[in-house]
Amino acid sequence: MDYAIDIRDLTVAYREKPVLWDVDLQVPPGVLIAIVGPNGAGKTSLIKSSLGLIKPAAGSVLIHGRPYSEQRSTVAYVPQRGSVDWDFPTNVLDVVTMGLYGRLGWFKRPGKSERIEALKSLAQVGMEEYATRQISQLSGGQQQRVFLARALVQDANVYFMDEPFQGVDATTERAIVELLQNLRKQGKTVAVVHHDLQTVPEYFDHVMLLNVRRIASGPVEEVFTEDNLRTTYGGRVAFVSALSAARKQ
Amino acid sequence: MSASLEIQLIAVVVAVTCALPGVFLVLQRMSMMSDAISHAILPGIVIAFFITGNLSSPWIILGAAAGGLLTVALVEVLRKTGLLKEDAAIGIVFPALFSVGVILIAQYAGDVHLDIDAVLLGELAFAPFDRITMGGMDLGPRALLVMGVILVVNVVFISVFFKELKLISFDRALAGALGFAPALLHYVLMGLVSVTAVGAFDAVGSILVVALMVAPPASAYLLTDGLKPMIVVSVVIGAVSAVAGYWVAHWLDASIAGAMASMSGVLFLSILILAPHRGLWSVQKRRSNQALLFGRKMLVIHLYNHEGLPEAQHECRMDHLEDHLRWDHAFASRAIRSSLQNDYILQQGPHLSLTETGRKYARSSLVEL
């Protein structure tokens, strides 16, 4: 079977300390998958090693059957919003256009057609009026939407998103979810690092429970169980029970 | 060309050449790296000098670049251990390398031009005497030619890799994911910083190079909204510092390099205070305007809430504002004056009352809340 994301025996370590330990993950195409787990579970490392940004100690990652280096143009990445300097002297349109740099390749500069494409994806996230706005003047939710627009403009098949709901208000969160579900409807595969367990069943159709090792992964209704959550989150049972109580309602 | 003009030209070329890579150092929050590199190139220079026995050999520049890259690599190695942060790593690496250079000079090169003063401060005034001639033809001062070549290299590099440099400066992870080799570009950029530092080193010395790399871009950062304008403004500020520095030095009979660096500092300070949007003065003014606007709103709403009620006589007195709203006299007077000017209130003796405009303003402000 052709998996959109096929991670096998992935081990990542900083010095001797393993962050990911023999992790397997097979994601079929056209799936919206949440990657959940406690802090330090290796969620960001999983994404970064899938994108070749971290060299794994062992294991492999294939995107639609081929290594990432051959699939760059079909993969888009939304890093954590806090990973960049929002005081950088540039505007919204320029940041979105950066999503097209990969397609342009070395040396070639973005031109009019790139700006038009960037404007289109800004419109998709409802930010077209902000095109010439300095990025330092954006709110957290607006920053997140700019990052999403930058990924959308790549028109990829597989999307990796690191905490796209971090620090956004409820309206923005709904808008983002709608975007993600639209991507899935178009047959794209979207892997999202997610923190709010309560919304997992509502937003996603697959889920991966990760805590250095893979605890479980698969369709939400099969693997998003109290037992698996307990294993993933260890001692924080109260938290998990509260969640399952909330789910029963 | 007169010596005075030549010195100024060299000064401008040095300042502009330093400002270009400086922009990316400032944006990547690595300003201190320029300090580290400009010091750590010393052992590279000394060792290359020992090998070639000639201070004007191109090997000197390569030796310096190697010293600079060694610094960057060692800092990276220390940082990756996870045992100390980048600033501490920089603070350990460059004094170590610099001291190696100083000891080498003191031990083995006591009688050559490589003395500590020249290394730290440089001497621009003598630059016109050191000329390059080819087949008996005078090509110009060596410092000008060397720095001119480095300037061209910097301009070409930044123009060709503008898009890539912008991306690695803003979002290194995305640059990596899109396949733009951020680590390689970073090392090339640091190599250029090293080469620029060694070129400028002869003219302005290793300490002042730092001022010229950091101050003009830091000033431009406060004035501009885009990367291209920031580069252009950095270059202009660098050139202005150079020329102004020359004339200040001329007037005070002081070190030209020192005066250039001072002028870049003076320009930075003036811009920090006076910059139109981000300057301290403008920020202060904006805050005070906001406070006044808020005070006006509070006053109008206060009057509105008590209007027509029995206690109005008492609540709507001027002196009462100071007591009940806990405003100091100056602020209360400003808020009242500004409300009067805006036609929101009327004053009869110590009593304040709302106008129709004021009532409307109070209602709309309450809705906003």
Short mmCIF file of C-alpha atoms in Angstrom, two decimals, chain A:
data_model
loop_
_atom_site.label_atom_id
_atom_site.label_comp_id
_atom_site.label_asym_id
_atom_site.label_seq_id
_atom_site.Cartn_x
_atom_site.Cartn_y
_atom_site.Cartn_z
CA MET A 1 0.00 0.00 0.00
CA ASP A 2 1.19 3.48 -0.79
CA TYR A 3 1.42 5.43 2.43
CA ALA A 4 1.55 9.23 2.36
CA ILE A 5 3.85 9.16 5.37
CA ASP A 6 5.75 5.97 6.13
CA ILE A 7 8.03 6.17 9.16
CA ARG A 8 9.91 3.01 10.13
CA ASP A 9 12.08 2.33 13.18
CA LEU A 10 12.83 6.03 13.60
CA THR A 11 15.18 6.75 16.46
CA VAL A 12 16.39 10.26 17.23
CA ALA A 13 18.79 11.05 20.04
CA TYR A 14 20.46 14.17 21.36
CA ARG A 15 23.76 12.79 22.56
CA GLU A 16 22.73 9.61 24.39
CA LYS A 17 19.26 10.76 25.35
CA PRO A 18 16.66 9.31 22.98
CA VAL A 19 13.86 11.69 21.98
CA LEU A 20 12.25 9.18 19.67
CA TRP A 21 12.72 5.49 20.18
CA ASP A 22 12.02 3.04 17.37
CA VAL A 23 8.91 4.85 16.15
CA ASP A 24 6.72 3.47 13.36
CA LEU A 25 3.95 5.44 11.71
CA GLN A 26 2.02 4.66 8.57
CA VAL A 27 -0.40 7.32 7.41
CA PRO A 28 -2.63 6.53 4.42
CA PRO A 29 -3.21 9.39 1.94
CA GLY A 30 -6.12 11.76 2.43
CA VAL A 31 -6.03 11.60 6.22
CA LEU A 32 -6.05 14.35 8.82
CA ILE A 33 -3.93 13.02 11.68
CA ALA A 34 -3.22 14.52 15.08
CA ILE A 35 0.10 13.83 16.76
CA VAL A 36 -0.44 14.09 20.51
CA GLY A 37 1.67 13.43 23.56
CA PRO A 38 3.04 15.17 26.63
CA ASN A 39 5.77 17.83 26.52
CA GLY A 40 9.08 16.32 25.51
CA ALA A 41 7.38 13.39 23.80
CA GLY A 42 9.30 14.08 20.60
CA LYS A 43 6.44 15.46 18.50
CA THR A 44 8.47 18.30 16.98
CA SER A 45 11.45 15.98 16.51
CA LEU A 46 9.22 13.56 14.62
CA ILE A 47 8.20 16.30 12.20
CA LYS A 48 11.70 17.72 11.89
CA SER A 49 13.25 14.36 11.14
CA SER A 50 10.52 13.67 8.59
CA LEU A 51 11.64 16.87 6.85
CA GLY A 52 15.33 16.04 7.02
CA LEU A 53 16.00 18.86 9.49
CA ILE A 54 17.27 16.43 12.12
CA LYS A 55 19.43 13.47 11.24
CA PRO A 56 17.97 10.37 12.84
CA ALA A 57 20.21 7.87 14.61
CA ALA A 58 18.31 5.09 12.88
CA GLY A 59 15.27 4.43 10.77
CA SER A 60 13.74 5.90 7.67
CA VAL A 61 10.98 8.22 6.54
CA LEU A 62 9.29 7.89 3.17
CA ILE A 63 6.82 10.35 1.70
CA HIS A 64 4.61 8.62 -0.87
CA GLY A 65 7.22 5.90 -1.16
CA ARG A 66 10.27 8.09 -1.67
CA PRO A 67 12.70 9.85 0.65
CA TYR A 68 11.90 13.43 1.56
CA SER A 69 14.83 14.84 -0.41
CA GLU A 70 13.09 13.64 -3.60
CA GLN A 71 9.69 14.85 -2.46
CA ARG A 72 10.44 18.38 -1.26
CA SER A 73 8.11 20.00 -3.77
CA THR A 74 5.15 17.91 -2.58
CA VAL A 75 5.57 18.56 1.14
CA ALA A 76 4.72 21.74 3.04
CA TYR A 77 5.79 22.62 6.56
CA VAL A 78 4.28 24.96 9.14
CA PRO A 79 6.83 25.45 11.94
CA GLN A 80 5.87 26.63 15.40
CA ARG A 81 4.89 30.26 15.27
CA GLY A 82 7.41 31.10 17.99
CA SER A 83 10.31 29.68 16.00
CA VAL A 84 10.81 32.85 13.95
CA ASP A 85 11.45 36.50 14.75
CA TRP A 86 8.25 38.42 14.01
CA ASP A 87 10.17 41.71 14.21
CA PHE A 88 11.99 40.76 11.01
CA PRO A 89 11.70 43.65 8.53
CA THR A 90 9.26 42.21 6.04
CA ASN A 91 5.55 42.19 5.24
CA VAL A 92 2.83 39.56 5.12
CA LEU A 93 2.87 39.00 1.36
CA ASP A 94 6.62 38.52 1.40
CA VAL A 95 6.41 35.83 4.09
CA VAL A 96 3.72 33.96 2.17
CA THR A 97 5.80 34.20 -1.02
CA MET A 98 8.61 32.37 0.82
CA GLY A 99 6.48 29.25 0.46
CA LEU A 100 7.24 29.40 -3.27
CA TYR A 101 11.02 29.70 -2.87
CA GLY A 102 11.38 25.94 -3.07
CA ARG A 103 9.65 25.81 -6.44
CA LEU A 104 11.70 28.78 -7.68
CA GLY A 105 14.94 27.08 -6.69
CA TRP A 106 18.26 28.83 -6.23
CA PHE A 107 18.86 32.36 -7.58
CA LYS A 108 15.49 32.92 -9.24
CA ARG A 109 13.52 35.76 -7.64
CA PRO A 110 9.77 35.75 -7.09
CA GLY A 111 7.86 37.87 -9.61
CA LYS A 112 4.34 38.98 -10.35
CA SER A 113 2.85 35.50 -10.81
CA GLU A 114 4.29 34.41 -7.44
CA ARG A 115 2.77 37.45 -5.76
CA ILE A 116 -0.61 36.66 -7.30
CA GLU A 117 -0.45 33.09 -6.01
CA ALA A 118 0.56 34.34 -2.57
CA LEU A 119 -2.37 36.76 -2.55
CA LYS A 120 -4.72 33.91 -3.44
CA SER A 121 -3.64 31.82 -0.48
CA LEU A 122 -3.81 34.88 1.77
CA ALA A 123 -7.43 35.18 0.65
CA GLN A 124 -7.98 31.53 1.61
CA VAL A 125 -7.06 32.35 5.20
CA GLY A 126 -8.99 35.62 5.12
CA MET A 127 -5.91 37.82 5.32
CA GLU A 128 -5.74 39.43 1.87
CA GLU A 129 -6.25 42.90 3.34
CA TYR A 130 -3.10 42.43 5.38
CA ALA A 131 -0.80 41.78 2.40
CA THR A 132 1.31 44.89 2.87
CA ARG A 133 1.15 44.86 6.68
CA GLN A 134 4.41 44.67 8.62
CA ILE A 135 4.56 41.25 10.24
CA SER A 136 5.45 42.83 13.60
CA GLN A 137 1.94 44.32 13.70
CA LEU A 138 0.11 40.99 13.54
CA SER A 139 -1.68 39.30 16.42
CA GLY A 140 -0.83 35.70 17.29
CA GLY A 141 -3.78 34.31 15.37
CA GLN A 142 -2.92 36.41 12.33
CA GLN A 143 0.68 35.21 12.45
CA GLN A 144 -0.57 31.65 12.48
CA ARG A 145 -2.81 32.28 9.49
CA VAL A 146 0.09 33.83 7.58
CA PHE A 147 2.11 30.68 8.23
CA LEU A 148 -0.78 28.57 6.99
CA ALA A 149 -1.08 30.68 3.85
CA ARG A 150 2.64 30.14 3.29
CA ALA A 151 2.09 26.39 3.42
CA LEU A 152 -1.05 26.53 1.25
CA VAL A 153 0.75 28.40 -1.50
CA GLN A 154 3.10 25.43 -1.88
CA ASP A 155 0.14 23.36 -3.08
CA ALA A 156 1.66 20.26 -1.52
CA ASN A 157 0.31 16.73 -1.11
CA VAL A 158 1.52 16.27 2.44
CA TYR A 159 1.44 18.94 5.16
CA PHE A 160 3.31 18.87 8.45
CA MET A 161 2.09 21.43 10.97
CA ASP A 162 3.64 22.07 14.36
CA GLU A 163 1.02 23.37 16.80
CA PRO A 164 -1.01 25.51 14.40
CA PHE A 165 -3.57 26.16 17.16
CA GLN A 166 -1.01 27.49 19.63
CA GLY A 167 -2.28 30.74 21.13
CA VAL A 168 -5.06 31.42 18.62
CA ASP A 169 -8.57 32.50 19.55
CA ALA A 170 -11.64 30.30 19.09
CA THR A 171 -12.69 31.96 15.82
CA THR A 172 -9.27 31.48 14.26
CA GLU A 173 -9.16 27.90 15.50
CA ARG A 174 -12.45 27.12 13.75
CA ALA A 175 -11.23 28.81 10.57
CA ILE A 176 -8.01 26.77 10.65
CA VAL A 177 -9.87 23.50 11.25
CA GLU A 178 -12.09 24.23 8.29
CA LEU A 179 -9.00 24.82 6.14
CA LEU A 180 -7.44 21.54 7.27
CA GLN A 181 -10.64 19.64 6.54
CA ASN A 182 -10.78 21.24 3.10
CA LEU A 183 -7.26 20.04 2.43
CA ARG A 184 -8.26 16.53 3.38
CA LYS A 185 -11.29 16.73 1.08
CA GLN A 186 -8.88 17.51 -1.75
CA GLY A 187 -7.09 14.26 -0.94
CA LYS A 188 -4.14 15.86 0.86
CA THR A 189 -2.57 14.33 3.92
CA VAL A 190 -2.17 16.60 6.95
CA ALA A 191 -0.19 15.72 10.08
CA VAL A 192 -0.72 18.15 12.94
CA VAL A 193 1.02 18.37 16.31
CA HIS A 194 -1.91 19.04 18.61
CA HIS A 195 -2.25 19.79 22.31
CA ASP A 196 -5.91 19.92 23.11
CA LEU A 197 -7.02 16.31 23.61
CA GLN A 198 -10.68 17.34 23.94
CA THR A 199 -10.91 18.40 20.31
CA VAL A 200 -9.09 15.42 18.79
CA PRO A 201 -12.23 13.36 18.00
CA GLU A 202 -13.99 16.40 16.58
CA TYR A 203 -11.18 17.71 14.36
CA PHE A 204 -9.22 14.64 13.24
CA ASP A 205 -9.90 11.26 11.71
CA HIS A 206 -6.58 9.65 12.69
CA VAL A 207 -4.43 10.13 15.73
CA MET A 208 -0.94 9.15 16.85
CA LEU A 209 -0.22 8.88 20.55
CA LEU A 210 3.46 9.50 21.12
CA ASN A 211 5.67 9.53 24.14
CA VAL A 212 9.22 8.89 22.90
CA ARG A 213 7.82 5.54 21.70
CA ARG A 214 4.72 5.24 19.62
CA ILE A 215 1.91 4.21 21.95
CA ALA A 216 -0.70 3.84 19.24
CA SER A 217 -1.75 5.21 15.87
CA GLY A 218 -4.73 4.76 13.64
CA PRO A 219 -8.33 5.90 13.27
CA VAL A 220 -9.46 8.03 16.21
CA GLU A 221 -12.34 5.74 17.17
CA GLU A 222 -10.00 2.74 17.39
CA VAL A 223 -6.94 4.12 19.16
CA PHE A 224 -8.05 7.22 21.06
CA THR A 225 -8.96 5.18 24.12
CA GLU A 226 -8.61 5.90 27.80
CA ASP A 227 -6.08 3.08 28.16
CA ASN A 228 -3.86 4.44 25.41
CA LEU A 229 -4.13 7.97 26.79
CA ARG A 230 -3.18 6.70 30.23
CA THR A 231 -0.12 4.98 28.81
CA THR A 232 0.84 8.09 26.88
CA TYR A 233 0.38 10.60 29.66
CA GLY A 234 1.52 8.36 32.50
CA GLY A 235 0.81 9.75 35.95
CA ARG A 236 -1.56 12.48 34.92
CA VAL A 237 -4.55 10.22 35.35
CA ALA A 238 -6.88 12.87 36.73
CA PHE A 239 -6.42 14.84 33.56
CA VAL A 240 -7.16 11.81 31.41
CA SER A 241 -10.22 10.82 33.42
CA ALA A 242 -11.58 14.33 33.18
CA LEU A 243 -11.14 14.05 29.46
CA SER A 244 -12.93 10.74 29.14
CA ALA A 245 -15.74 12.13 31.29
CA ALA A 246 -15.96 15.02 28.89
CA ARG A 247 -16.06 12.62 25.95
CA LYS A 248 -18.92 10.59 27.37
CA GLN A 249 -21.15 13.64 27.52
#
